[in-house]
XYZ file of C-alpha atoms in Angstrom:
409
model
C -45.542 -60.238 -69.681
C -46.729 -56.417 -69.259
C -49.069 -57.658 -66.409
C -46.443 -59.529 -64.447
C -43.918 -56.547 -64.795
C -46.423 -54.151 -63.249
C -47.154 -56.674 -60.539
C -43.282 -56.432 -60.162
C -42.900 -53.053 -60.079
C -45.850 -52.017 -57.893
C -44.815 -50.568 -55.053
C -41.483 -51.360 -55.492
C -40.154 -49.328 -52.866
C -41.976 -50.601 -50.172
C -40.653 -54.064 -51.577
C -37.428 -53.024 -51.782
C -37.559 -52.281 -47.777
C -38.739 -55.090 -47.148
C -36.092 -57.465 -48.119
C -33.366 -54.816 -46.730
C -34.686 -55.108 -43.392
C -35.860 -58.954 -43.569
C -31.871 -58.938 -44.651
C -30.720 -56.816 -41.347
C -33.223 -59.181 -38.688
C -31.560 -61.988 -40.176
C -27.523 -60.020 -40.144
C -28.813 -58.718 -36.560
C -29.883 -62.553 -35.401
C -26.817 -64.638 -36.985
C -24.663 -61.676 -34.903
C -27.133 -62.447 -31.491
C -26.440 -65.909 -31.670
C -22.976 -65.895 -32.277
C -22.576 -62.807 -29.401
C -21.416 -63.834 -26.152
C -22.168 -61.879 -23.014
C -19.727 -60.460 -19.888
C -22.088 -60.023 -17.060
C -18.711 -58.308 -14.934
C -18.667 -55.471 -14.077
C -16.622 -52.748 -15.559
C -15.633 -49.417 -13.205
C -16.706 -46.192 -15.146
C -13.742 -43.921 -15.326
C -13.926 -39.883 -16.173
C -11.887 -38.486 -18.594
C -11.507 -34.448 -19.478
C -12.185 -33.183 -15.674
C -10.086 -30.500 -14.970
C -8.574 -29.649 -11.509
C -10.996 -26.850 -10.635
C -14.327 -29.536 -11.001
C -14.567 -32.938 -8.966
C -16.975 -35.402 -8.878
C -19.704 -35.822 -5.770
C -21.253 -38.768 -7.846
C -20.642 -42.631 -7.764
C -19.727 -43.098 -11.374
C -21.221 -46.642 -10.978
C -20.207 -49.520 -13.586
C -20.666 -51.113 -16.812
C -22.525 -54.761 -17.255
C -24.190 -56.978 -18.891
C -21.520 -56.433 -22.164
C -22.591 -58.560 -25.551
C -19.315 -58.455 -27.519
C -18.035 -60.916 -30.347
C -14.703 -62.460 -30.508
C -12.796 -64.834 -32.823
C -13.733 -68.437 -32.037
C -10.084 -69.395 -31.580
C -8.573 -66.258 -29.739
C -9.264 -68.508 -26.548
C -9.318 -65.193 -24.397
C -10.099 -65.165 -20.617
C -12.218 -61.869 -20.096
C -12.145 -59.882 -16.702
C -13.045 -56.320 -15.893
C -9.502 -55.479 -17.781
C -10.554 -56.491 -20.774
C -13.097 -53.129 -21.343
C -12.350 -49.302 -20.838
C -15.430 -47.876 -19.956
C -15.407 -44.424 -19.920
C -17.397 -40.654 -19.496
C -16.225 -37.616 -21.536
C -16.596 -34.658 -18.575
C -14.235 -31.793 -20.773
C -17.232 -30.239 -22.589
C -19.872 -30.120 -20.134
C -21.166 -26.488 -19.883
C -21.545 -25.109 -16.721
C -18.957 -27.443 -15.411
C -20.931 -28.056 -12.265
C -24.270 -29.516 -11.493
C -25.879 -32.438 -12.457
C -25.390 -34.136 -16.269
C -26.354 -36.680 -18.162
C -23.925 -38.221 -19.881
C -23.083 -40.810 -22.394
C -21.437 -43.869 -21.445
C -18.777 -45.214 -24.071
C -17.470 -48.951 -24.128
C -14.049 -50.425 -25.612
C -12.370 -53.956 -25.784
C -8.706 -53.433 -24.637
C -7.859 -56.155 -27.445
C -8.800 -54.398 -30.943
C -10.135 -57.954 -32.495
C -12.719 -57.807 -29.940
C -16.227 -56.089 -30.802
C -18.628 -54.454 -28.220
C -21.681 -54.820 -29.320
C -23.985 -53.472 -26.267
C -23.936 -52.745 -22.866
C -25.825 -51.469 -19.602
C -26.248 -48.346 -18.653
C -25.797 -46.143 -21.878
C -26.477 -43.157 -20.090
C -25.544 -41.862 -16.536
C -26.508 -38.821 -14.827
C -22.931 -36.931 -13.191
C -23.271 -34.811 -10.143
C -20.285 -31.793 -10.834
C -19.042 -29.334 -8.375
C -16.344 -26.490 -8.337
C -13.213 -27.251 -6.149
C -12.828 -24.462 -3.800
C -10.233 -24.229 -1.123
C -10.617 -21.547 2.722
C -8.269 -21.317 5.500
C -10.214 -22.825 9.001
C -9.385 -22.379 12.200
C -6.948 -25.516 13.977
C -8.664 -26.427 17.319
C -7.745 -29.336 19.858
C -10.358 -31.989 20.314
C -9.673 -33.246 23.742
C -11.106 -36.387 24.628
C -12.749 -37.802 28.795
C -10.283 -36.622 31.497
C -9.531 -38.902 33.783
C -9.899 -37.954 37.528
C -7.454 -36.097 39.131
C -6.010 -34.654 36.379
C -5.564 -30.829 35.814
C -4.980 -29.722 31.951
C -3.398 -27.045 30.764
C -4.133 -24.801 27.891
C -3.478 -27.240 24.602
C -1.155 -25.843 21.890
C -1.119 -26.498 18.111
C 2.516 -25.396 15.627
C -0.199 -24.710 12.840
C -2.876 -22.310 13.841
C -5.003 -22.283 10.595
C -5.150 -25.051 7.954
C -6.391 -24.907 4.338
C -9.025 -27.111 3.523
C -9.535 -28.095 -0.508
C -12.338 -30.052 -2.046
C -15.860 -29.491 -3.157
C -17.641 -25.928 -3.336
C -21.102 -27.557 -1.342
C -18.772 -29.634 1.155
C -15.925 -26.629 1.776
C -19.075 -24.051 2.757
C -19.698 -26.834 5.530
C -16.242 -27.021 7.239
C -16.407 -25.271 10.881
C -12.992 -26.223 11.606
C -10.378 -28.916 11.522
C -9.699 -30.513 14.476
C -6.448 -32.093 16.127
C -7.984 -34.868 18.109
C -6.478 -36.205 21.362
C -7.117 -38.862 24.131
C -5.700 -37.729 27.993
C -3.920 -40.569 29.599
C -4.671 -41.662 33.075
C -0.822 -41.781 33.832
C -0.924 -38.201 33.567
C 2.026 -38.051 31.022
C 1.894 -34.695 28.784
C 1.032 -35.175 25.701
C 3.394 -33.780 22.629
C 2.831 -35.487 19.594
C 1.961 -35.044 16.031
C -1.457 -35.225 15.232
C -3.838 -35.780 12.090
C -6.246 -32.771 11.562
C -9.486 -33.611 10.869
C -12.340 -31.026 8.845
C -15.875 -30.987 10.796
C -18.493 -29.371 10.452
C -20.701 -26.479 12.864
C -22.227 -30.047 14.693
C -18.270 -31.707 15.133
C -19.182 -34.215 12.315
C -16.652 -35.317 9.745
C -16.613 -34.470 6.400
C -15.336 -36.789 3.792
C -13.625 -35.860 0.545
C -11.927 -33.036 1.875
C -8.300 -32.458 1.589
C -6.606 -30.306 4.077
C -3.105 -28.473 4.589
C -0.771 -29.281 6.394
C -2.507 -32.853 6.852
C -1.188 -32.765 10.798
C 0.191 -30.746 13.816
C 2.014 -30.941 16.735
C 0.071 -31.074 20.095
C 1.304 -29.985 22.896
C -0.522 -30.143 26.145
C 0.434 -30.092 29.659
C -1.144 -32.077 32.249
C -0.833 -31.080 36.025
C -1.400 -33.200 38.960
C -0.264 -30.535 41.898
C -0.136 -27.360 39.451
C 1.924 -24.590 40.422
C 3.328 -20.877 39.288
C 6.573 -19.126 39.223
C 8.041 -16.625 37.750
C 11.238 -17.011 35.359
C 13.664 -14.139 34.062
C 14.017 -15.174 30.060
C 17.266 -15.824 28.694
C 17.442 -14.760 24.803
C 19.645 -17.472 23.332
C 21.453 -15.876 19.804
C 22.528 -18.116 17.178
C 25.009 -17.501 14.273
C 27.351 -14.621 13.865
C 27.287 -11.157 12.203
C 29.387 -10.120 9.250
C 32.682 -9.561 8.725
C 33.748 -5.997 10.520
C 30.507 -6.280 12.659
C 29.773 -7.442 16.589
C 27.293 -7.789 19.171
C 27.104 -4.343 21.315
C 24.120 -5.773 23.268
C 21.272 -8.089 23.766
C 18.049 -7.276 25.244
C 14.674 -9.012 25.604
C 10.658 -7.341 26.155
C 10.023 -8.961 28.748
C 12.385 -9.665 30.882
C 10.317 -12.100 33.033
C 7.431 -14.302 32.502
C 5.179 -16.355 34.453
C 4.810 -20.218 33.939
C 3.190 -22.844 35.658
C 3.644 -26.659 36.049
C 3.746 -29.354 38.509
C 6.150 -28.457 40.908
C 8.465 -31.230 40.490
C 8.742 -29.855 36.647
C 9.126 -26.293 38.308
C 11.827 -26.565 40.937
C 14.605 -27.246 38.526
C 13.362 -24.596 36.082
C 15.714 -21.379 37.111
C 15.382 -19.464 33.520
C 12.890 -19.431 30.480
C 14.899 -19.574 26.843
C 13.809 -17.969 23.579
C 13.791 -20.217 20.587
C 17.447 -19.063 18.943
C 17.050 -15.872 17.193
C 19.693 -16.026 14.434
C 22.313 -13.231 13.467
C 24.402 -14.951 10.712
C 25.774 -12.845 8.357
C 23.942 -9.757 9.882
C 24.945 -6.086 9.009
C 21.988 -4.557 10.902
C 20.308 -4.665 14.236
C 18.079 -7.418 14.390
C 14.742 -7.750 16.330
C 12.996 -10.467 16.133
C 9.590 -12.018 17.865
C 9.774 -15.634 19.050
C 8.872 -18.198 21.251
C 9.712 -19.746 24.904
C 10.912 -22.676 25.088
C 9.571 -24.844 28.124
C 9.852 -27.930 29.003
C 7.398 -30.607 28.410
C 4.775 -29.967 31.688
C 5.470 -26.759 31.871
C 3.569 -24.025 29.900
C 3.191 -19.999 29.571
C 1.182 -17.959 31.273
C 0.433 -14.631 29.361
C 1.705 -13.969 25.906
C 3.091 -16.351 24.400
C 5.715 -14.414 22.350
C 8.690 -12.374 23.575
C 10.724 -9.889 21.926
C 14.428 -10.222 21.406
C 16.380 -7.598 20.254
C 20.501 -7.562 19.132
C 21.921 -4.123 18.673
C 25.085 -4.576 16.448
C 27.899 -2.486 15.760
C 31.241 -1.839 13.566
C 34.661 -3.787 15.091
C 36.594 -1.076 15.861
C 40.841 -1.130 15.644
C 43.684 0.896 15.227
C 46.572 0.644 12.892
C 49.735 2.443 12.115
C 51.400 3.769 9.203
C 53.925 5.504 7.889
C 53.794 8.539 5.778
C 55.474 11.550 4.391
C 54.731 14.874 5.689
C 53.233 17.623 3.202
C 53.233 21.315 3.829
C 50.172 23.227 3.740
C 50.151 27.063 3.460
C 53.778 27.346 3.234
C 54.943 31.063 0.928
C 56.946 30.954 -2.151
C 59.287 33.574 -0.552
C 59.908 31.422 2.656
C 62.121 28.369 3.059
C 61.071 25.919 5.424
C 63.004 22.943 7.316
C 61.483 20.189 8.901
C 62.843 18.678 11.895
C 61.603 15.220 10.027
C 60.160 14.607 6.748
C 58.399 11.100 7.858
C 55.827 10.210 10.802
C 54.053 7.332 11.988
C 50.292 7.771 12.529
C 47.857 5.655 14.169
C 44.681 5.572 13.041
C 41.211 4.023 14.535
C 37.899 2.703 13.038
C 36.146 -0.064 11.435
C 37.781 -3.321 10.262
C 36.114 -2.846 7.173
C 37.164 0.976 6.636
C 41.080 -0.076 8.353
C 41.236 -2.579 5.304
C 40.498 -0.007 2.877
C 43.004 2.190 3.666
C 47.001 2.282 2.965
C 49.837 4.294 3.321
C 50.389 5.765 0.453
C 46.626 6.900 0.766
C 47.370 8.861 3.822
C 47.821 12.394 3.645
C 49.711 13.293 6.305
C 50.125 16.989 6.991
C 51.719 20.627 8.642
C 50.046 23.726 8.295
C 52.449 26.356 8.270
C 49.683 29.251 7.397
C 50.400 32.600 8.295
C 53.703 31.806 9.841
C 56.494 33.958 9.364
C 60.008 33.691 10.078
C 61.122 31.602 13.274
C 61.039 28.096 14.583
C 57.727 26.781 15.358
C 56.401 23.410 16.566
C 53.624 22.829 14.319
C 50.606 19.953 14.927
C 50.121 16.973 12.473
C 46.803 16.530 10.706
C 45.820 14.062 8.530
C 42.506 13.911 5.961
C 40.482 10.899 6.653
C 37.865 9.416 5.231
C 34.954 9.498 7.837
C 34.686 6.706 10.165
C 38.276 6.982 10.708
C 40.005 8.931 13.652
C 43.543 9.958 14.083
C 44.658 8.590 17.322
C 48.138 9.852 17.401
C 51.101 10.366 15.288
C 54.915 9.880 16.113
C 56.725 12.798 16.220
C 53.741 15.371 16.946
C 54.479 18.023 16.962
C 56.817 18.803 14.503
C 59.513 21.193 14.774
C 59.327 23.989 11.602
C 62.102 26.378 11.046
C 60.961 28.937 8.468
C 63.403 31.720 7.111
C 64.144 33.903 4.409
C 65.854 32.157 1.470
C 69.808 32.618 0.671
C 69.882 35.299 -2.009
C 70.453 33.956 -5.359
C 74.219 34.218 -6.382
C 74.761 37.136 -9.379
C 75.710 35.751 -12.629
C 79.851 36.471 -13.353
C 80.165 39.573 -15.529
């Protein structure tokens, strides 16, 4: 009995190991042959990439998926069926290249994943940058007989956004544009496209705006002439406020066009400069604007400049008159003790402003006894003007006072 335990318990660990794993190759091969296999393919997806990092690598898919299911779920599996999926939030630096585990889930919870291919996939990881590039017209073969004029874009610079190692490559984004033989101008929005130094595209690049407007003339029998500019104002100025005067830098401008296009053409406009609700002299740089075929010659601004000023009025009022200067042994009679006054200014400073305000006066210093005829003044508030006042002069009698009468004894 003694012999067989020790026979028993020789080694007993290694013993013990081996029936635990003969246990898990026969768990692992009842699992195998019950596993079933989804040779789809299943799109990686990244999860955790900020906005500042993209991706410059193909993220590739998942195959060859074992997985086991209940015998009677009777499911039809498709690429749907699995998430399959990269954690990029941790990855320190953020750019470069990283290997990466690959992680696999059944979108229905009673199905179990058991492997899959790849397990691993290396990431390439690159900043996102963004520059301001230059807008330039791509113009494609002219036809014969055609003359082109200089080609104009509304957005001079774009912004171009993507990766750090593309970005450095953009040269410029380019409007592209075909000439037609009909000779027709060509004014039309336009998609911009980013290029690099050799006029190649670059992919993956986002820019801003995402388009122009073109505008180029084309000339069969190109001419010149010379145009005075008309400044064209739009809106009004405030309340109380008006236009004094207009005036443009320069006054005349060279264009040039086929003369069919020309002939007709007696003044060049400015884009509307607008004065609405202005309390201030405006000046204000803008545009020409010519008619499709005919272009600019020169600078290609011009300089408009609207002086404003106050409204100016006059109203009238009546008022009282008050003595100024007048002695305290002197009596002094007034040929009237009301006057109307007129008064000038602003709107604004007009509406302000009321009789009973007004401080209509005679200043009777340093007369002594007679009859005098004696201005009227008034004390405005500045930016108003008396323009008159109804009697003026005014007649002043001044005298001694009646002696006071003696108190009966």
């Amino acid at each position: 009995m003694i012999r067989a335990l020790r026979i028993i318990t020789h080694n007993w660990p290694l013993k013990v190991g081996a029936v635990a794993l003969a246990t898990l190759l026969y768990a692992g091969l009842v699992v195998s042959s019950s596993a079933k296999l989804f040779e789809g393919s299943v799109p990686i997806e990244a999860t955790g990439l900020t906005s500042d990092v993209t991706i410059l690598s193909d993220l590739g898919g998942v195959r060859e998926i074992r997985y086991l299911a209940p015998e009677d779920l009777g499911l039809r599996l498709d690429s749907a069926s699995f998430r399959a999926t990269v954690e990029l939030g941790a990855l320190d630096p953020p750019n470069g290249r990283h290997s990466v585990a690959v992680r696999v889930v059944a979108v229905d919870p009673r199905i179990q994943v058991l492997d899959y291919q790849p397990r691993q996939i290396v990431v390439q990881l690159d900043a996102v940058v963004s520059r301001l590039v230059p807008v330039r017209v791509a113009i494609g073969p002219v036809p014969t007989g055609l003359d082109l004029g200089d080609p104009r874009t509304e957005a001079a610079n774009a912004t171009v956004t993507g990766a750090a190692s593309v970005i450095e490559k953009v040269a410029e984004v380019q409007a592209r544009i075909s000439v037609d033989a009909s000779g027709i101008d060509v004014n039309r929005v336009v998609d911009l496209l980013p290029v690099d130094a050799a006029g190649e595209p670059l992919l993956q690049v986002d820019v801003s705006p995402a388009s122009t407007r073109v505008r180029l003339p084309i000339f069969t029998d190109r001419q010149t002439k010379t145009l005075p500019v008309r400044p064209v104002i739009a809106g009004s100025p405030a309340a109380g406020f008006e236009t004094a005067s207009v005036a443009v830098d320069p006054i005349v401008v060279a264009v040039e066009g086929d003369i069919d296009a020309l002939v007709v053409l007696e003044v060049a406009d400015t884009a509307p400069v607008t004065i609405t609700g202005a309390t201030s002299n405006v000046v204000a740089t803008t545009a020409l604007e010519l008619p499709d075929g005919v272009q600019l010659l020169g600078k290609a601004t011009v300089t408009v400049t609207v002086t404003l000023r106050p409204v100016t009025a006059t109203r009238t009022f009546e008022a009282g008159l008050l003595l100024v200067g007048a002695r305290a042994d002197r009596a002094y009679a007034l040929s009237t003790d009301r006057v109307l006054v007129t008064i000038g200014g602003s709107v604004a400073d007009l509406d302000r402003l009321s009789g009973a305000d007004l401080a209509v006066t005679v200043d009777v210093t340093g007369l002594d006894d007679g009859t005098f005829q004696v201005a009227v003044g008034t004390n405005l508030l500045t930016g108003l003007t008396l323009i008159g006042a109804s009697p003026d002069p005014v007649s002043v009698v001044i005298s001694m006072p009646p002696p006071t009468p003696s108190p009966p004894s």
